[in-house]
Amino acid sequence: MEHIISGSDTHLDIVAEGVYVGQQKTRDQATLDCQTWPLAFSIEGREFAKANGFRGKSMPELLEWLGTNYPLRFKKDPIPGWRKQVARLRSKGNPHTALENYVAFMEHTAQIREAFYESAAAAEAEIDRLIDMRRGK
């Protein structure tokens, strides 16, 4: 579990750092962005926005609106809370309870962990593209 959290922590750092100068954001904002970006391109997200009064016209407006109005599972950086869960799991005397909590954690966080990974992979791919471009490839 620590390894999984560490990986997610690294991914969130990459997303928060951004690719370009001036693209940096807080980890809380990166957490919101990782959830709202795929949502903005989904039928679910567009239908929710339409049904709940979104009046904007641009993608940045939709992303901001979803971050404020959609019932996202994670409203801020979840890593500190996850690290506390690891400490609590270690203190469990019953291995069955610890395993049950681990499985629940994995299920509850799967979507956001995947979103962190995908966003970080996209940022790293853009960095690699820029490096190749500078090298003349």
CSV table of N, CA and C in Angstrom, one decimal:
chain,number,residue,atom,x,y,z
A,1,MET,N,0.8,-1.2,0.0
A,1,MET,CA,0.0,0.0,0.0
A,1,MET,C,0.9,1.3,0.0
A,2,GLU,N,2.0,1.2,0.8
A,2,GLU,CA,2.9,2.4,0.8
A,2,GLU,C,3.4,2.6,-0.6
A,3,HIS,N,3.8,1.6,-1.3
A,3,HIS,CA,4.3,1.7,-2.6
A,3,HIS,C,3.3,2.3,-3.6
A,4,ILE,N,2.1,1.9,-3.5
A,4,ILE,CA,1.0,2.5,-4.3
A,4,ILE,C,0.8,4.0,-4.0
A,5,ILE,N,0.8,4.3,-2.7
A,5,ILE,CA,0.6,5.7,-2.3
A,5,ILE,C,1.8,6.5,-2.8
A,6,SER,N,3.0,6.0,-2.7
A,6,SER,CA,4.2,6.7,-3.1
A,6,SER,C,4.2,7.0,-4.6
A,7,GLY,N,3.7,6.0,-5.4
A,7,GLY,CA,3.6,6.2,-6.8
A,7,GLY,C,2.6,7.3,-7.1
A,8,SER,N,1.4,7.3,-6.4
A,8,SER,CA,0.4,8.3,-6.7
A,8,SER,C,0.9,9.7,-6.2
A,9,ASP,N,1.7,9.7,-5.2
A,9,ASP,CA,2.3,11.0,-4.7
A,9,ASP,C,3.2,11.5,-5.8
A,10,THR,N,4.0,10.7,-6.4
A,10,THR,CA,4.9,11.1,-7.5
A,10,THR,C,4.1,11.6,-8.7
A,11,HIS,N,3.1,10.9,-9.0
A,11,HIS,CA,2.2,11.3,-10.2
A,11,HIS,C,1.6,12.6,-9.9
A,12,LEU,N,1.1,12.8,-8.7
A,12,LEU,CA,0.4,14.1,-8.4
A,12,LEU,C,1.4,15.2,-8.4
A,13,ASP,N,2.7,15.0,-8.0
A,13,ASP,CA,3.7,16.0,-8.1
A,13,ASP,C,4.0,16.4,-9.5
A,14,ILE,N,4.0,15.4,-10.4
A,14,ILE,CA,4.3,15.7,-11.8
A,14,ILE,C,3.1,16.6,-12.4
A,15,VAL,N,1.9,16.2,-12.1
A,15,VAL,CA,0.7,17.0,-12.6
A,15,VAL,C,0.8,18.4,-12.0
A,16,ALA,N,1.0,18.5,-10.7
A,16,ALA,CA,1.0,19.9,-10.1
A,16,ALA,C,2.2,20.7,-10.7
A,17,GLU,N,3.3,20.1,-11.0
A,17,GLU,CA,4.4,20.9,-11.6
A,17,GLU,C,4.1,21.4,-13.0
A,18,GLY,N,3.4,20.6,-13.7
A,18,GLY,CA,3.0,21.0,-15.1
A,18,GLY,C,4.2,20.8,-16.0
A,19,VAL,N,4.0,21.2,-17.3
A,19,VAL,CA,5.0,21.0,-18.3
A,19,VAL,C,5.7,22.3,-18.6
A,20,TYR,N,4.9,23.4,-18.7
A,20,TYR,CA,5.4,24.7,-19.2
A,20,TYR,C,5.5,25.6,-18.0
A,21,VAL,N,6.4,26.6,-18.2
A,21,VAL,CA,6.5,27.7,-17.2
A,21,VAL,C,5.1,28.4,-17.0
A,22,GLY,N,4.8,28.6,-15.8
A,22,GLY,CA,3.5,29.2,-15.4
A,22,GLY,C,2.3,28.2,-15.4
A,23,GLN,N,2.6,26.9,-15.6
A,23,GLN,CA,1.5,25.9,-15.6
A,23,GLN,C,1.4,25.3,-14.2
A,24,GLN,N,2.2,25.6,-13.3
A,24,GLN,CA,2.2,25.0,-12.0
A,24,GLN,C,0.9,25.3,-11.2
A,25,LYS,N,0.5,24.4,-10.4
A,25,LYS,CA,-0.7,24.5,-9.6
A,25,LYS,C,-0.5,23.8,-8.3
A,26,THR,N,-1.4,24.1,-7.4
A,26,THR,CA,-1.3,23.4,-6.1
A,26,THR,C,-1.7,21.9,-6.3
A,27,ARG,N,-1.3,21.1,-5.4
A,27,ARG,CA,-1.7,19.7,-5.4
A,27,ARG,C,-3.2,19.5,-5.3
A,28,ASP,N,-3.8,20.4,-4.5
A,28,ASP,CA,-5.3,20.4,-4.4
A,28,ASP,C,-5.9,20.6,-5.7
A,29,GLN,N,-5.5,21.6,-6.4
A,29,GLN,CA,-6.0,22.0,-7.8
A,29,GLN,C,-5.7,20.8,-8.8
A,30,ALA,N,-4.5,20.3,-8.7
A,30,ALA,CA,-4.2,19.1,-9.6
A,30,ALA,C,-5.1,18.0,-9.3
A,31,THR,N,-5.5,17.7,-8.1
A,31,THR,CA,-6.4,16.7,-7.7
A,31,THR,C,-7.8,16.9,-8.4
A,32,LEU,N,-8.2,18.1,-8.3
A,32,LEU,CA,-9.5,18.5,-8.9
A,32,LEU,C,-9.4,18.3,-10.5
A,33,ASP,N,-8.3,18.8,-11.0
A,33,ASP,CA,-8.1,18.7,-12.5
A,33,ASP,C,-8.1,17.3,-13.0
A,34,CYS,N,-7.4,16.4,-12.2
A,34,CYS,CA,-7.3,15.0,-12.7
A,34,CYS,C,-8.7,14.4,-12.7
A,35,GLN,N,-9.6,14.9,-11.9
A,35,GLN,CA,-11.0,14.3,-11.9
A,35,GLN,C,-11.9,15.0,-12.9
A,36,THR,N,-11.7,16.3,-13.1
A,36,THR,CA,-12.7,17.1,-14.0
A,36,THR,C,-12.3,16.9,-15.4
A,37,TRP,N,-11.1,16.7,-15.8
A,37,TRP,CA,-10.7,16.7,-17.2
A,37,TRP,C,-11.4,15.5,-17.9
A,38,PRO,N,-11.3,14.3,-17.4
A,38,PRO,CA,-12.0,13.2,-18.1
A,38,PRO,C,-13.5,13.4,-18.0
A,39,LEU,N,-14.0,13.9,-16.9
A,39,LEU,CA,-15.4,14.2,-16.7
A,39,LEU,C,-16.0,15.2,-17.7
A,40,ALA,N,-15.2,16.2,-18.1
A,40,ALA,CA,-15.6,17.2,-19.0
A,40,ALA,C,-15.8,16.6,-20.4
A,41,PHE,N,-15.1,15.5,-20.7
A,41,PHE,CA,-15.3,14.9,-22.1
A,41,PHE,C,-16.2,13.7,-22.1
A,42,SER,N,-16.8,13.4,-20.9
A,42,SER,CA,-17.7,12.3,-20.8
A,42,SER,C,-19.2,12.8,-21.0
A,43,ILE,N,-20.0,11.8,-21.4
A,43,ILE,CA,-21.4,12.1,-21.5
A,43,ILE,C,-22.0,12.5,-20.1
A,44,GLU,N,-21.6,11.7,-19.1
A,44,GLU,CA,-22.0,12.0,-17.8
A,44,GLU,C,-21.7,13.4,-17.3
A,45,GLY,N,-20.5,13.9,-17.6
A,45,GLY,CA,-20.2,15.2,-17.2
A,45,GLY,C,-20.9,16.3,-17.9
A,46,ARG,N,-21.1,16.1,-19.2
A,46,ARG,CA,-21.8,17.1,-20.0
A,46,ARG,C,-23.3,17.1,-19.7
A,47,GLU,N,-23.9,16.0,-19.4
A,47,GLU,CA,-25.3,15.9,-19.0
A,47,GLU,C,-25.5,16.5,-17.7
A,48,PHE,N,-24.6,16.3,-16.7
A,48,PHE,CA,-24.6,16.9,-15.4
A,48,PHE,C,-24.6,18.4,-15.5
A,49,ALA,N,-23.6,18.9,-16.3
A,49,ALA,CA,-23.5,20.3,-16.5
A,49,ALA,C,-24.8,21.0,-17.1
A,50,LYS,N,-25.3,20.3,-18.1
A,50,LYS,CA,-26.5,20.8,-18.8
A,50,LYS,C,-27.7,20.8,-17.8
A,51,ALA,N,-27.8,19.8,-17.1
A,51,ALA,CA,-29.0,19.6,-16.2
A,51,ALA,C,-28.9,20.5,-14.9
A,52,ASN,N,-27.7,21.0,-14.6
A,52,ASN,CA,-27.5,21.7,-13.4
A,52,ASN,C,-27.1,23.2,-13.6
A,53,GLY,N,-27.3,23.7,-14.7
A,53,GLY,CA,-27.2,25.1,-14.9
A,53,GLY,C,-25.9,25.7,-15.5
A,54,PHE,N,-25.0,24.8,-16.0
A,54,PHE,CA,-23.8,25.4,-16.6
A,54,PHE,C,-24.2,26.3,-17.8
A,55,ARG,N,-23.7,27.5,-17.8
A,55,ARG,CA,-24.0,28.4,-18.9
A,55,ARG,C,-22.7,28.9,-19.6
A,56,GLY,N,-21.6,28.4,-19.3
A,56,GLY,CA,-20.3,28.7,-19.9
A,56,GLY,C,-20.3,28.1,-21.3
A,57,LYS,N,-19.3,28.6,-22.1
A,57,LYS,CA,-19.1,28.1,-23.4
A,57,LYS,C,-17.8,27.4,-23.7
A,58,SER,N,-16.8,27.7,-22.8
A,58,SER,CA,-15.4,27.2,-23.1
A,58,SER,C,-15.1,26.0,-22.2
A,59,MET,N,-14.1,25.2,-22.6
A,59,MET,CA,-13.6,24.1,-21.9
A,59,MET,C,-13.1,24.5,-20.5
A,60,PRO,N,-12.3,25.6,-20.4
A,60,PRO,CA,-11.8,26.0,-19.1
A,60,PRO,C,-13.0,26.4,-18.2
A,61,GLU,N,-14.0,27.0,-18.7
A,61,GLU,CA,-15.2,27.3,-17.9
A,61,GLU,C,-15.8,26.1,-17.4
A,62,LEU,N,-16.0,25.1,-18.3
A,62,LEU,CA,-16.6,23.8,-17.9
A,62,LEU,C,-15.8,23.1,-16.8
A,63,LEU,N,-14.4,23.1,-17.0
A,63,LEU,CA,-13.6,22.4,-16.0
A,63,LEU,C,-13.7,23.1,-14.6
A,64,GLU,N,-13.7,24.4,-14.6
A,64,GLU,CA,-13.8,25.1,-13.3
A,64,GLU,C,-15.2,24.9,-12.7
A,65,TRP,N,-16.3,24.9,-13.5
A,65,TRP,CA,-17.6,24.7,-13.1
A,65,TRP,C,-17.8,23.3,-12.5
A,66,LEU,N,-17.3,22.3,-13.2
A,66,LEU,CA,-17.3,20.9,-12.7
A,66,LEU,C,-16.6,20.8,-11.3
A,67,GLY,N,-15.4,21.4,-11.2
A,67,GLY,CA,-14.7,21.4,-10.0
A,67,GLY,C,-15.4,21.9,-8.8
A,68,THR,N,-16.3,22.9,-9.1
A,68,THR,CA,-17.0,23.6,-8.0
A,68,THR,C,-18.4,22.8,-7.7
A,69,ASN,N,-19.0,22.3,-8.8
A,69,ASN,CA,-20.4,21.8,-8.7
A,69,ASN,C,-20.6,20.3,-8.7
A,70,TYR,N,-19.7,19.6,-9.3
A,70,TYR,CA,-19.9,18.2,-9.4
A,70,TYR,C,-19.4,17.5,-8.1
A,71,PRO,N,-20.2,16.5,-7.7
A,71,PRO,CA,-19.8,15.8,-6.4
A,71,PRO,C,-18.6,14.9,-6.5
A,72,LEU,N,-17.4,15.5,-6.7
A,72,LEU,CA,-16.2,14.8,-6.8
A,72,LEU,C,-15.9,14.0,-5.5
A,73,ARG,N,-15.3,12.9,-5.7
A,73,ARG,CA,-14.9,12.1,-4.5
A,73,ARG,C,-13.8,12.7,-3.7
A,74,PHE,N,-12.8,13.4,-4.4
A,74,PHE,CA,-11.7,14.0,-3.7
A,74,PHE,C,-11.6,15.5,-4.0
A,75,LYS,N,-11.8,16.3,-3.0
A,75,LYS,CA,-11.8,17.7,-3.2
A,75,LYS,C,-10.4,18.4,-3.0
A,76,LYS,N,-9.5,17.6,-2.4
A,76,LYS,CA,-8.2,18.1,-2.1
A,76,LYS,C,-7.2,16.9,-2.2
A,77,ASP,N,-5.9,17.2,-2.1
A,77,ASP,CA,-4.9,16.2,-2.1
A,77,ASP,C,-5.1,15.1,-1.1
A,78,PRO,N,-5.3,13.9,-1.6
A,78,PRO,CA,-5.7,12.8,-0.7
A,78,PRO,C,-4.5,12.1,-0.1
A,79,ILE,N,-3.3,12.4,-0.5
A,79,ILE,CA,-2.1,11.6,-0.1
A,79,ILE,C,-1.9,11.7,1.4
A,80,PRO,N,-2.0,12.8,2.1
A,80,PRO,CA,-1.8,12.8,3.5
A,80,PRO,C,-2.7,11.9,4.3
A,81,GLY,N,-4.0,11.9,3.9
A,81,GLY,CA,-5.0,11.0,4.5
A,81,GLY,C,-4.7,9.5,4.2
A,82,TRP,N,-4.2,9.3,3.0
A,82,TRP,CA,-3.8,7.9,2.7
A,82,TRP,C,-2.7,7.4,3.5
A,83,ARG,N,-1.7,8.3,3.8
A,83,ARG,CA,-0.5,7.9,4.6
A,83,ARG,C,-1.0,7.6,6.0
A,84,LYS,N,-2.0,8.3,6.5
A,84,LYS,CA,-2.5,8.1,7.9
A,84,LYS,C,-3.2,6.7,7.9
A,85,GLN,N,-3.9,6.4,6.8
A,85,GLN,CA,-4.5,5.0,6.7
A,85,GLN,C,-3.5,3.9,6.8
A,86,VAL,N,-2.3,4.1,6.2
A,86,VAL,CA,-1.3,3.1,6.2
A,86,VAL,C,-0.8,2.9,7.7
A,87,ALA,N,-0.7,4.0,8.4
A,87,ALA,CA,-0.3,3.9,9.8
A,87,ALA,C,-1.3,3.2,10.6
A,88,ARG,N,-2.6,3.5,10.4
A,88,ARG,CA,-3.7,2.8,11.1
A,88,ARG,C,-3.7,1.3,10.7
A,89,LEU,N,-3.5,1.0,9.5
A,89,LEU,CA,-3.4,-0.4,9.1
A,89,LEU,C,-2.3,-1.2,9.8
A,90,ARG,N,-1.2,-0.6,9.9
A,90,ARG,CA,-0.1,-1.2,10.6
A,90,ARG,C,-0.4,-1.5,12.1
A,91,SER,N,-1.3,-0.7,12.7
A,91,SER,CA,-1.6,-0.9,14.1
A,91,SER,C,-2.7,-1.9,14.3
A,92,LYS,N,-3.3,-2.4,13.2
A,92,LYS,CA,-4.4,-3.4,13.4
A,92,LYS,C,-3.8,-4.7,13.8
A,93,GLY,N,-4.3,-5.3,14.8
A,93,GLY,CA,-3.9,-6.5,15.4
A,93,GLY,C,-4.4,-7.7,14.6
A,94,ASN,N,-5.5,-7.5,13.9
A,94,ASN,CA,-6.2,-8.6,13.2
A,94,ASN,C,-5.8,-8.5,11.7
A,95,PRO,N,-5.1,-9.4,11.1
A,95,PRO,CA,-4.7,-9.4,9.7
A,95,PRO,C,-5.9,-9.4,8.8
A,96,HIS,N,-7.0,-10.0,9.2
A,96,HIS,CA,-8.1,-10.1,8.3
A,96,HIS,C,-8.8,-8.7,8.2
A,97,THR,N,-8.8,-7.9,9.3
A,97,THR,CA,-9.3,-6.6,9.3
A,97,THR,C,-8.4,-5.7,8.5
A,98,ALA,N,-7.1,-5.9,8.6
A,98,ALA,CA,-6.1,-5.1,7.8
A,98,ALA,C,-6.3,-5.4,6.3
A,99,LEU,N,-6.5,-6.6,6.0
A,99,LEU,CA,-6.7,-7.0,4.6
A,99,LEU,C,-8.0,-6.4,4.0
A,100,GLU,N,-9.0,-6.4,4.8
A,100,GLU,CA,-10.3,-5.9,4.5
A,100,GLU,C,-10.2,-4.4,4.2
A,101,ASN,N,-9.5,-3.7,5.1
A,101,ASN,CA,-9.3,-2.2,4.9
A,101,ASN,C,-8.4,-1.9,3.7
A,102,TYR,N,-7.4,-2.8,3.4
A,102,TYR,CA,-6.6,-2.6,2.2
A,102,TYR,C,-7.4,-2.7,1.0
A,103,VAL,N,-8.2,-3.8,0.9
A,103,VAL,CA,-9.1,-4.0,-0.3
A,103,VAL,C,-10.1,-2.8,-0.5
A,104,ALA,N,-10.6,-2.4,0.6
A,104,ALA,CA,-11.5,-1.2,0.5
A,104,ALA,C,-10.8,0.0,0.0
A,105,PHE,N,-9.6,0.2,0.5
A,105,PHE,CA,-8.8,1.4,0.0
A,105,PHE,C,-8.5,1.3,-1.5
A,106,MET,N,-8.1,0.1,-1.9
A,106,MET,CA,-7.8,-0.1,-3.3
A,106,MET,C,-9.0,0.2,-4.2
A,107,GLU,N,-10.2,-0.3,-3.8
A,107,GLU,CA,-11.4,-0.1,-4.6
A,107,GLU,C,-11.8,1.4,-4.5
A,108,HIS,N,-11.8,2.0,-3.4
A,108,HIS,CA,-12.2,3.4,-3.2
A,108,HIS,C,-11.3,4.4,-4.0
A,109,THR,N,-10.0,4.0,-4.1
A,109,THR,CA,-9.1,5.0,-4.7
A,109,THR,C,-8.7,4.7,-6.1
A,110,ALA,N,-9.2,3.6,-6.7
A,110,ALA,CA,-8.7,3.1,-8.0
A,110,ALA,C,-8.9,4.2,-9.1
A,111,GLN,N,-10.0,4.8,-9.1
A,111,GLN,CA,-10.3,5.8,-10.2
A,111,GLN,C,-9.4,7.0,-10.1
A,112,ILE,N,-9.2,7.6,-8.9
A,112,ILE,CA,-8.3,8.7,-8.7
A,112,ILE,C,-6.9,8.4,-8.9
A,113,ARG,N,-6.4,7.2,-8.5
A,113,ARG,CA,-5.1,6.8,-8.7
A,113,ARG,C,-4.8,6.6,-10.2
A,114,GLU,N,-5.8,6.1,-11.0
A,114,GLU,CA,-5.6,6.0,-12.4
A,114,GLU,C,-5.6,7.4,-13.1
A,115,ALA,N,-6.4,8.3,-12.6
A,115,ALA,CA,-6.4,9.6,-13.1
A,115,ALA,C,-5.1,10.3,-12.9
A,116,PHE,N,-4.5,10.1,-11.7
A,116,PHE,CA,-3.2,10.7,-11.4
A,116,PHE,C,-2.1,10.1,-12.4
A,117,TYR,N,-2.2,8.8,-12.6
A,117,TYR,CA,-1.2,8.1,-13.5
A,117,TYR,C,-1.4,8.6,-14.9
A,118,GLU,N,-2.6,8.7,-15.4
A,118,GLU,CA,-2.8,9.1,-16.8
A,118,GLU,C,-2.4,10.6,-17.0
A,119,SER,N,-2.7,11.4,-16.1
A,119,SER,CA,-2.3,12.8,-16.2
A,119,SER,C,-0.8,13.0,-16.1
A,120,ALA,N,-0.2,12.3,-15.3
A,120,ALA,CA,1.3,12.3,-15.2
A,120,ALA,C,1.9,11.8,-16.4
A,121,ALA,N,1.4,10.7,-17.0
A,121,ALA,CA,1.9,10.1,-18.2
A,121,ALA,C,1.8,11.1,-19.4
A,122,ALA,N,0.7,11.8,-19.4
A,122,ALA,CA,0.5,12.8,-20.5
A,122,ALA,C,1.5,13.9,-20.4
A,123,ALA,N,1.7,14.4,-19.1
A,123,ALA,CA,2.7,15.4,-18.9
A,123,ALA,C,4.1,14.9,-19.3
A,124,GLU,N,4.5,13.7,-18.9
A,124,GLU,CA,5.8,13.2,-19.3
A,124,GLU,C,5.9,13.0,-20.8
A,125,ALA,N,4.9,12.6,-21.4
A,125,ALA,CA,4.9,12.4,-22.9
A,125,ALA,C,5.2,13.7,-23.6
A,126,GLU,N,4.5,14.8,-23.1
A,126,GLU,CA,4.8,16.1,-23.6
A,126,GLU,C,6.2,16.6,-23.4
A,127,ILE,N,6.7,16.3,-22.2
A,127,ILE,CA,8.1,16.6,-21.9
A,127,ILE,C,9.0,15.9,-22.9
A,128,ASP,N,8.8,14.6,-23.1
A,128,ASP,CA,9.6,13.8,-24.0
A,128,ASP,C,9.5,14.4,-25.5
A,129,ARG,N,8.3,14.8,-25.8
A,129,ARG,CA,8.1,15.4,-27.2
A,129,ARG,C,8.9,16.6,-27.3
A,130,LEU,N,8.9,17.5,-26.3
A,130,LEU,CA,9.7,18.7,-26.4
A,130,LEU,C,11.2,18.5,-26.4
A,131,ILE,N,11.6,17.5,-25.7
A,131,ILE,CA,13.1,17.1,-25.7
A,131,ILE,C,13.4,16.6,-27.1
A,132,ASP,N,12.6,15.8,-27.7
A,132,ASP,CA,12.9,15.3,-29.0
A,132,ASP,C,12.9,16.4,-30.1
A,133,MET,N,12.0,17.3,-29.9
A,133,MET,CA,11.9,18.4,-30.8
A,133,MET,C,13.1,19.3,-30.8
A,134,ARG,N,13.6,19.5,-29.5
A,134,ARG,CA,14.8,20.4,-29.4
A,134,ARG,C,16.1,19.7,-29.9
A,135,ARG,N,16.0,18.3,-29.9
A,135,ARG,CA,17.2,17.6,-30.4
A,135,ARG,C,17.1,17.4,-31.9
A,136,GLY,N,16.0,17.9,-32.5
A,136,GLY,CA,15.8,17.8,-34.0
A,136,GLY,C,15.3,16.5,-34.4
A,137,LYS,N,14.6,15.7,-33.6
A,137,LYS,CA,14.1,14.4,-33.9
A,137,LYS,C,12.6,14.5,-34.4
